[in-house]
PDB file of C-alpha atoms in Angstrom:
ATOM      1  CA  MET A   1      58.670 -56.548  -3.739  1.00  0.00           C
ATOM      2  CA  SER A   2      58.453 -59.629  -1.519  1.00  0.00           C
ATOM      3  CA  HIS A   3      58.800 -57.414   1.566  1.00  0.00           C
ATOM      4  CA  ALA A   4      55.751 -55.422   0.451  1.00  0.00           C
ATOM      5  CA  ARG A   5      53.766 -58.663   0.508  1.00  0.00           C
ATOM      6  CA  VAL A   6      55.122 -60.004   3.806  1.00  0.00           C
ATOM      7  CA  ALA A   7      54.908 -56.840   5.927  1.00  0.00           C
ATOM      8  CA  PRO A   8      51.087 -56.480   5.735  1.00  0.00           C
ATOM      9  CA  GLU A   9      50.703 -60.131   6.711  1.00  0.00           C
ATOM     10  CA  LEU A  10      53.027 -59.698   9.682  1.00  0.00           C
ATOM     11  CA  SER A  11      51.220 -56.512  10.714  1.00  0.00           C
ATOM     12  CA  TRP A  12      48.320 -58.499  12.137  1.00  0.00           C
ATOM     13  CA  PHE A  13      50.668 -60.476  14.377  1.00  0.00           C
ATOM     14  CA  TRP A  14      52.366 -57.256  15.506  1.00  0.00           C
ATOM     15  CA  ARG A  15      48.958 -55.735  16.169  1.00  0.00           C
ATOM     16  CA  LEU A  16      47.732 -58.659  18.254  1.00  0.00           C
ATOM     17  CA  ARG A  17      50.851 -58.434  20.387  1.00  0.00           C
ATOM     18  CA  GLY A  18      50.600 -54.654  20.699  1.00  0.00           C
ATOM     19  CA  LEU A  19      53.968 -54.069  18.995  1.00  0.00           C
ATOM     20  CA  HIS A  20      52.995 -50.823  17.290  1.00  0.00           C
ATOM     21  CA  GLY A  21      56.418 -49.233  17.592  1.00  0.00           C
ATOM     22  CA  GLU A  22      58.024 -52.193  15.865  1.00  0.00           C
ATOM     23  CA  TRP A  23      55.615 -52.294  12.943  1.00  0.00           C
ATOM     24  CA  ALA A  24      55.588 -48.508  12.410  1.00  0.00           C
ATOM     25  CA  ALA A  25      59.373 -48.356  12.054  1.00  0.00           C
ATOM     26  CA  THR A  26      59.447 -51.355   9.722  1.00  0.00           C
ATOM     27  CA  ALA A  27      56.629 -49.942   7.583  1.00  0.00           C
ATOM     28  CA  ARG A  28      58.419 -46.589   7.235  1.00  0.00           C
ATOM     29  CA  GLU A  29      61.588 -48.304   6.071  1.00  0.00           C
ATOM     30  CA  LEU A  30      59.585 -50.266   3.525  1.00  0.00           C
ATOM     31  CA  LEU A  31      57.824 -47.145   2.211  1.00  0.00           C
ATOM     32  CA  ALA A  32      61.173 -45.429   1.780  1.00  0.00           C
ATOM     33  CA  ALA A  33      62.316 -48.342  -0.364  1.00  0.00           C
ATOM     34  CA  VAL A  34      59.078 -48.654  -2.355  1.00  0.00           C
ATOM     35  CA  GLY A  35      58.590 -44.972  -3.108  1.00  0.00           C
ATOM     36  CA  ALA A  36      55.489 -42.816  -3.452  1.00  0.00           C
ATOM     37  CA  GLU A  37      53.500 -45.094  -5.767  1.00  0.00           C
ATOM     38  CA  PRO A  38      51.991 -48.498  -4.954  1.00  0.00           C
ATOM     39  CA  PRO A  39      53.857 -51.288  -6.790  1.00  0.00           C
ATOM     40  CA  ALA A  40      51.882 -52.944  -9.575  1.00  0.00           C
ATOM     41  CA  GLY A  41      49.316 -55.342  -8.164  1.00  0.00           C
ATOM     42  CA  LEU A  42      50.088 -54.384  -4.554  1.00  0.00           C
ATOM     43  CA  ALA A  43      47.663 -51.526  -3.898  1.00  0.00           C
ATOM     44  CA  GLU A  44      46.084 -53.156  -0.858  1.00  0.00           C
ATOM     45  CA  GLU A  45      49.483 -54.022   0.593  1.00  0.00           C
ATOM     46  CA  TYR A  46      50.613 -50.436   0.037  1.00  0.00           C
ATOM     47  CA  VAL A  47      47.548 -49.089   1.851  1.00  0.00           C
ATOM     48  CA  LEU A  48      48.194 -51.342   4.841  1.00  0.00           C
ATOM     49  CA  CYS A  49      51.857 -50.357   4.876  1.00  0.00           C
ATOM     50  CA  VAL A  50      50.988 -46.637   4.976  1.00  0.00           C
ATOM     51  CA  ILE A  51      48.427 -47.167   7.745  1.00  0.00           C
ATOM     52  CA  ASN A  52      50.992 -49.140   9.729  1.00  0.00           C
ATOM     53  CA  ALA A  53      53.632 -46.459   9.223  1.00  0.00           C
ATOM     54  CA  LEU A  54      51.306 -43.699  10.379  1.00  0.00           C
ATOM     55  CA  SER A  55      50.244 -45.572  13.517  1.00  0.00           C
ATOM     56  CA  GLY A  56      53.478 -44.448  15.193  1.00  0.00           C
ATOM     57  CA  GLU A  57      54.354 -41.012  16.505  1.00  0.00           C
ATOM     58  CA  SER A  58      55.604 -38.849  13.655  1.00  0.00           C
ATOM     59  CA  ASP A  59      55.826 -35.307  12.364  1.00  0.00           C
ATOM     60  CA  ASP A  60      56.952 -36.325   8.886  1.00  0.00           C
ATOM     61  CA  PRO A  61      55.583 -33.749   6.385  1.00  0.00           C
ATOM     62  CA  ALA A  62      55.214 -36.551   3.844  1.00  0.00           C
ATOM     63  CA  ASP A  63      52.481 -38.202   5.940  1.00  0.00           C
ATOM     64  CA  GLN A  64      49.684 -36.084   4.476  1.00  0.00           C
ATOM     65  CA  ARG A  65      50.809 -36.938   0.946  1.00  0.00           C
ATOM     66  CA  ARG A  66      50.831 -40.620   1.849  1.00  0.00           C
ATOM     67  CA  LEU A  67      47.295 -40.364   3.236  1.00  0.00           C
ATOM     68  CA  ALA A  68      46.128 -38.688   0.038  1.00  0.00           C
ATOM     69  CA  ARG A  69      47.712 -41.490  -1.979  1.00  0.00           C
ATOM     70  CA  VAL A  70      45.932 -44.051   0.205  1.00  0.00           C
ATOM     71  CA  GLU A  71      42.603 -42.362  -0.569  1.00  0.00           C
ATOM     72  CA  ASP A  72      43.366 -42.628  -4.279  1.00  0.00           C
ATOM     73  CA  ALA A  73      44.260 -46.299  -3.934  1.00  0.00           C
ATOM     74  CA  LEU A  74      41.112 -47.055  -1.947  1.00  0.00           C
ATOM     75  CA  ALA A  75      38.974 -45.377  -4.588  1.00  0.00           C
ATOM     76  CA  ASP A  76      40.130 -48.047  -7.020  1.00  0.00           C
ATOM     77  CA  LEU A  77      39.202 -50.863  -4.624  1.00  0.00           C
ATOM     78  CA  SER A  78      35.817 -52.059  -3.383  1.00  0.00           C
ATOM     79  CA  ARG A  79      34.607 -49.890  -0.507  1.00  0.00           C
ATOM     80  CA  PRO A  80      35.359 -51.649   2.792  1.00  0.00           C
ATOM     81  CA  PRO A  81      32.854 -51.435   5.692  1.00  0.00           C
ATOM     82  CA  ARG A  82      34.933 -49.004   7.728  1.00  0.00           C
ATOM     83  CA  GLN A  83      35.356 -46.686   4.770  1.00  0.00           C
ATOM     84  CA  GLU A  84      31.564 -46.406   4.609  1.00  0.00           C
ATOM     85  CA  GLN A  85      31.514 -45.867   8.359  1.00  0.00           C
ATOM     86  CA  PHE A  86      34.090 -43.086   8.343  1.00  0.00           C
ATOM     87  CA  ALA A  87      32.373 -41.485   5.364  1.00  0.00           C
ATOM     88  CA  GLY A  88      29.240 -40.965   7.493  1.00  0.00           C
ATOM     89  CA  ARG A  89      27.152 -43.744   5.952  1.00  0.00           C
ATOM     90  CA  PRO A  90      26.280 -45.911   8.990  1.00  0.00           C
ATOM     91  CA  THR A  91      23.469 -47.852   7.315  1.00  0.00           C
ATOM     92  CA  ALA A  92      25.648 -48.821   4.355  1.00  0.00           C
ATOM     93  CA  SER A  93      28.495 -49.621   6.720  1.00  0.00           C
ATOM     94  CA  GLU A  94      26.368 -51.892   8.899  1.00  0.00           C
ATOM     95  CA  GLU A  95      25.052 -53.695   5.841  1.00  0.00           C
ATOM     96  CA  SER A  96      28.607 -54.185   4.606  1.00  0.00           C
ATOM     97  CA  PHE A  97      29.717 -55.678   7.910  1.00  0.00           C
ATOM     98  CA  ALA A  98      27.128 -58.493   7.698  1.00  0.00           C
ATOM     99  CA  PRO A  99      28.814 -60.462   4.862  1.00  0.00           C
ATOM    100  CA  SER A 100      32.205 -59.766   6.432  1.00  0.00           C
ATOM    101  CA  LEU A 101      31.008 -61.267   9.707  1.00  0.00           C
ATOM    102  CA  ALA A 102      29.611 -64.298   7.865  1.00  0.00           C
ATOM    103  CA  GLY A 103      32.894 -64.779   6.052  1.00  0.00           C
ATOM    104  CA  PHE A 104      34.928 -64.670   9.246  1.00  0.00           C
ATOM    105  CA  ARG A 105      32.527 -67.131  10.881  1.00  0.00           C
ATOM    106  CA  ALA A 106      33.078 -69.483   7.956  1.00  0.00           C
ATOM    107  CA  THR A 107      36.862 -69.314   8.294  1.00  0.00           C
ATOM    108  CA  GLY A 108      36.916 -69.187  12.104  1.00  0.00           C
ATOM    109  CA  ASP A 109      39.045 -66.023  12.136  1.00  0.00           C
ATOM    110  CA  ARG A 110      38.585 -64.778  15.701  1.00  0.00           C
ATOM    111  CA  TRP A 111      40.337 -61.445  15.173  1.00  0.00           C
ATOM    112  CA  GLY A 112      38.165 -60.783  12.122  1.00  0.00           C
ATOM    113  CA  LEU A 113      35.026 -61.733  14.052  1.00  0.00           C
ATOM    114  CA  ALA A 114      35.871 -59.345  16.882  1.00  0.00           C
ATOM    115  CA  SER A 115      36.667 -56.583  14.392  1.00  0.00           C
ATOM    116  CA  CYS A 116      33.150 -56.920  12.959  1.00  0.00           C
ATOM    117  CA  LEU A 117      31.293 -57.450  16.234  1.00  0.00           C
ATOM    118  CA  GLY A 118      32.578 -54.212  17.775  1.00  0.00           C
ATOM    119  CA  PRO A 119      31.161 -51.884  15.083  1.00  0.00           C
ATOM    120  CA  LEU A 120      27.955 -53.929  14.816  1.00  0.00           C
ATOM    121  CA  ALA A 121      27.478 -53.500  18.569  1.00  0.00           C
ATOM    122  CA  MET A 122      27.997 -49.772  18.160  1.00  0.00           C
ATOM    123  CA  PHE A 123      25.278 -49.603  15.514  1.00  0.00           C
ATOM    124  CA  ALA A 124      22.896 -51.580  17.765  1.00  0.00           C
ATOM    125  CA  ASP A 125      23.667 -49.209  20.633  1.00  0.00           C
ATOM    126  CA  TRP A 126      22.897 -46.176  18.456  1.00  0.00           C
ATOM    127  CA  ARG A 127      19.492 -47.686  17.710  1.00  0.00           C
ATOM    128  CA  GLY A 128      18.848 -48.130  21.426  1.00  0.00           C
ATOM    129  CA  ASP A 129      19.169 -51.928  21.305  1.00  0.00           C
ATOM    130  CA  HIS A 130      21.582 -52.021  24.226  1.00  0.00           C
ATOM    131  CA  ARG A 131      20.967 -55.669  25.100  1.00  0.00           C
ATOM    132  CA  HIS A 132      21.936 -56.869  21.626  1.00  0.00           C
ATOM    133  CA  ALA A 133      24.952 -54.558  21.639  1.00  0.00           C
ATOM    134  CA  LEU A 134      26.183 -56.133  24.881  1.00  0.00           C
ATOM    135  CA  GLU A 135      25.668 -59.628  23.468  1.00  0.00           C
ATOM    136  CA  LEU A 136      27.778 -58.777  20.417  1.00  0.00           C
ATOM    137  CA  LEU A 137      30.501 -57.236  22.573  1.00  0.00           C
ATOM    138  CA  ASP A 138      30.591 -60.213  24.921  1.00  0.00           C
ATOM    139  CA  GLU A 139      31.135 -62.509  21.955  1.00  0.00           C
ATOM    140  CA  GLY A 140      33.883 -60.241  20.622  1.00  0.00           C
ATOM    141  CA  LEU A 141      35.571 -60.060  24.016  1.00  0.00           C
ATOM    142  CA  SER A 142      35.649 -63.840  24.247  1.00  0.00           C
ATOM    143  CA  TYR A 143      37.677 -63.947  21.018  1.00  0.00           C
ATOM    144  CA  VAL A 144      40.184 -61.193  21.802  1.00  0.00           C
ATOM    145  CA  ARG A 145      40.782 -62.541  25.296  1.00  0.00           C
ATOM    146  CA  GLU A 146      41.492 -65.934  23.787  1.00  0.00           C
ATOM    147  CA  LEU A 147      43.971 -64.253  21.452  1.00  0.00           C
ATOM    148  CA  ALA A 148      45.405 -62.162  24.313  1.00  0.00           C
ATOM    149  CA  ALA A 149      45.123 -59.079  22.090  1.00  0.00           C
ATOM    150  CA  PRO A 150      45.592 -56.001  24.313  1.00  0.00           C
ATOM    151  CA  GLU A 151      44.419 -53.311  21.897  1.00  0.00           C
ATOM    152  CA  GLU A 152      41.179 -55.022  20.903  1.00  0.00           C
ATOM    153  CA  THR A 153      40.443 -56.010  24.512  1.00  0.00           C
ATOM    154  CA  SER A 154      40.812 -52.411  25.638  1.00  0.00           C
ATOM    155  CA  VAL A 155      38.661 -51.086  22.787  1.00  0.00           C
ATOM    156  CA  LEU A 156      35.831 -53.585  23.283  1.00  0.00           C
ATOM    157  CA  LEU A 157      35.799 -53.041  27.045  1.00  0.00           C
ATOM    158  CA  ARG A 158      35.566 -49.302  26.449  1.00  0.00           C
ATOM    159  CA  THR A 159      32.752 -49.794  23.950  1.00  0.00           C
ATOM    160  CA  ARG A 160      30.917 -52.043  26.405  1.00  0.00           C
ATOM    161  CA  ALA A 161      31.297 -49.389  29.100  1.00  0.00           C
ATOM    162  CA  THR A 162      29.787 -46.790  26.754  1.00  0.00           C
ATOM    163  CA  VAL A 163      26.795 -49.044  26.096  1.00  0.00           C
ATOM    164  CA  LEU A 164      26.333 -49.484  29.843  1.00  0.00           C
ATOM    165  CA  LEU A 165      26.362 -45.708  30.255  1.00  0.00           C
ATOM    166  CA  HIS A 166      23.625 -45.384  27.634  1.00  0.00           C
ATOM    167  CA  GLN A 167      21.720 -48.127  29.439  1.00  0.00           C
ATOM    168  CA  GLY A 168      21.842 -46.152  32.687  1.00  0.00           C
ATOM    169  CA  GLU A 169      24.368 -48.295  34.564  1.00  0.00           C
ATOM    170  CA  PRO A 170      27.179 -45.851  35.452  1.00  0.00           C
ATOM    171  CA  VAL A 171      28.735 -47.913  38.256  1.00  0.00           C
ATOM    172  CA  GLU A 172      29.307 -50.960  36.065  1.00  0.00           C
ATOM    173  CA  ALA A 173      30.387 -48.667  33.227  1.00  0.00           C
ATOM    174  CA  ARG A 174      33.097 -47.082  35.378  1.00  0.00           C
ATOM    175  CA  GLU A 175      34.356 -50.549  36.279  1.00  0.00           C
ATOM    176  CA  HIS A 176      34.626 -51.422  32.590  1.00  0.00           C
ATOM    177  CA  PHE A 177      36.468 -48.173  31.821  1.00  0.00           C
ATOM    178  CA  SER A 178      38.935 -49.036  34.572  1.00  0.00           C
ATOM    179  CA  GLN A 179      39.431 -52.511  33.100  1.00  0.00           C
ATOM    180  CA  ALA A 180      39.977 -50.986  29.658  1.00  0.00           C
ATOM    181  CA  LEU A 181      42.746 -48.776  30.996  1.00  0.00           C
ATOM    182  CA  THR A 182      44.805 -51.759  32.221  1.00  0.00           C
ATOM    183  CA  PRO A 183      45.830 -53.168  28.807  1.00  0.00           C
ATOM    184  CA  ALA A 184      45.793 -49.779  27.022  1.00  0.00           C
ATOM    185  CA  PRO A 185      49.343 -48.656  27.993  1.00  0.00           C
ATOM    186  CA  THR A 186      50.812 -51.973  26.835  1.00  0.00           C
ATOM    187  CA  VAL A 187      49.609 -51.337  23.273  1.00  0.00           C
ATOM    188  CA  GLY A 188      51.981 -48.455  22.631  1.00  0.00           C
ATOM    189  CA  LEU A 189      49.309 -46.154  21.195  1.00  0.00           C
ATOM    190  CA  ALA A 190      48.474 -42.956  23.059  1.00  0.00           C
ATOM    191  CA  ASP A 191      44.944 -42.756  21.678  1.00  0.00           C
ATOM    192  CA  LYS A 192      44.014 -46.041  23.403  1.00  0.00           C
ATOM    193  CA  VAL A 193      45.103 -44.619  26.756  1.00  0.00           C
ATOM    194  CA  ALA A 194      43.298 -41.349  26.019  1.00  0.00           C
ATOM    195  CA  GLY A 195      40.101 -43.168  25.118  1.00  0.00           C
ATOM    196  CA  ALA A 196      40.189 -45.215  28.314  1.00  0.00           C
ATOM    197  CA  LEU A 197      40.828 -42.068  30.386  1.00  0.00           C
ATOM    198  CA  ARG A 198      37.950 -40.236  28.737  1.00  0.00           C
ATOM    199  CA  GLY A 199      35.393 -42.888  29.736  1.00  0.00           C
ATOM    200  CA  PRO A 200      35.272 -42.080  33.453  1.00  0.00           C
ATOM    201  CA  GLY A 201      34.892 -38.429  32.453  1.00  0.00           C
ATOM    202  CA  ASP A 202      31.762 -39.304  30.489  1.00  0.00           C
ATOM    203  CA  ALA A 203      30.422 -41.254  33.471  1.00  0.00           C
ATOM    204  CA  ALA A 204      31.087 -38.344  35.825  1.00  0.00           C
ATOM    205  CA  ARG A 205      29.522 -35.815  33.458  1.00  0.00           C
ATOM    206  CA  LEU A 206      26.352 -37.856  33.065  1.00  0.00           C
ATOM    207  CA  ALA A 207      26.187 -38.182  36.854  1.00  0.00           C
ATOM    208  CA  GLY A 208      26.352 -34.395  37.179  1.00  0.00           C
ATOM    209  CA  ASP A 209      29.881 -34.284  38.625  1.00  0.00           C
ATOM    210  CA  THR A 210      31.290 -31.785  36.136  1.00  0.00           C
ATOM    211  CA  GLY A 211      34.364 -31.022  38.238  1.00  0.00           C
ATOM    212  CA  HIS A 212      35.538 -34.629  38.222  1.00  0.00           C
ATOM    213  CA  ALA A 213      34.605 -34.944  34.557  1.00  0.00           C
ATOM    214  CA  ARG A 214      36.809 -31.972  33.687  1.00  0.00           C
ATOM    215  CA  VAL A 215      39.801 -33.522  35.470  1.00  0.00           C
ATOM    216  CA  ARG A 216      39.307 -36.767  33.556  1.00  0.00           C
ATOM    217  CA  TYR A 217      38.902 -35.006  30.234  1.00  0.00           C
ATOM    218  CA  GLU A 218      42.041 -32.956  30.766  1.00  0.00           C
ATOM    219  CA  SER A 219      43.986 -36.145  31.557  1.00  0.00           C
ATOM    220  CA  ALA A 220      42.645 -37.693  28.363  1.00  0.00           C
ATOM    221  CA  LEU A 221      43.662 -34.664  26.312  1.00  0.00           C
ATOM    222  CA  GLU A 222      47.180 -34.793  27.727  1.00  0.00           C
ATOM    223  CA  ALA A 223      47.438 -38.432  26.652  1.00  0.00           C
ATOM    224  CA  CYS A 224      46.231 -37.794  23.101  1.00  0.00           C
ATOM    225  CA  ALA A 225      48.546 -38.758  20.297  1.00  0.00           C
ATOM    226  CA  ALA A 226      49.828 -36.156  17.865  1.00  0.00           C
ATOM    227  CA  ASN A 227      49.613 -38.476  14.875  1.00  0.00           C
ATOM    228  CA  TRP A 228      46.884 -38.673  12.223  1.00  0.00           C
ATOM    229  CA  PHE A 229      44.948 -41.381  14.075  1.00  0.00           C
ATOM    230  CA  GLY A 230      44.930 -39.685  17.450  1.00  0.00           C
ATOM    231  CA  MET A 231      44.220 -36.118  16.417  1.00  0.00           C
ATOM    232  CA  GLY A 232      40.463 -36.589  16.705  1.00  0.00           C
ATOM    233  CA  ARG A 233      40.655 -38.226  20.097  1.00  0.00           C
ATOM    234  CA  PRO A 234      39.198 -38.263  22.631  1.00  0.00           C
TER     235      PRO A 234
END
C-alpha cells in the first residue's frame, strides 16, 4: 500500500510540471493493483488517485463506477471547499476557502495559496468587486509564476481576462486570453486549450462581432477533451 501513499504526494509535482500523461498512466496502474475499494485508512489517497487517473484521455467504461465510488468516499470526509462550489453552494464554498487560505499562508504553500486565490477572485467578480478580484489574481499569479506551473498560470490568466471583460476592458482581456493560450498546450490537457480558445470568443461576442465569436467557439469545441473533466467545457 506504500504506492497508494506516495502517488498522491507525487501528483502535485507532476501537476506543477504539467506532466498529466505521466500521472494518469501511473494512477491507472495503481488503481488496477488496488482494486475497486479504497484501502483501509487511505480514502483520501484513493480519491486523489482516481482523479489523477481520470485526468487523462480515456473511454474506460469503469470510469463512471470509479467516480461514483469517489462520491461515496467524499461523503465520509469533511466537505472540501470545491465540493461545496461544485454542488452549487457558492456562499458556503467561499466561507470554506477562507480558513484554507489562512492555513496556506501559515505554511507558505504557494501552490495552495494560488489554488485558493483563484476561486476567491471568482466569487469577488460575481459580486461585482472586480478590483478586489484582480488583486487576488495578481497575488496568485505571482506564486504560480514563481513555481513555473503552466496549468495554474494559464487558468489564472484566463480568469483575470474574464474579470477584465466584466469590467469593460475587452482589449486588455484579449491580451490576457492570448497569454493564457501560450502555456495551455504544454499542460497536456485539452480542456485548458479549449478554455483559452473560448476567451477571445467571449470578447468578440460582447463586442458584437458574432461571426468572429462563432469561429472562436467552434475552435474551442474542437479542442474539448472527451474525458469526464472536459465534457462540460468550454
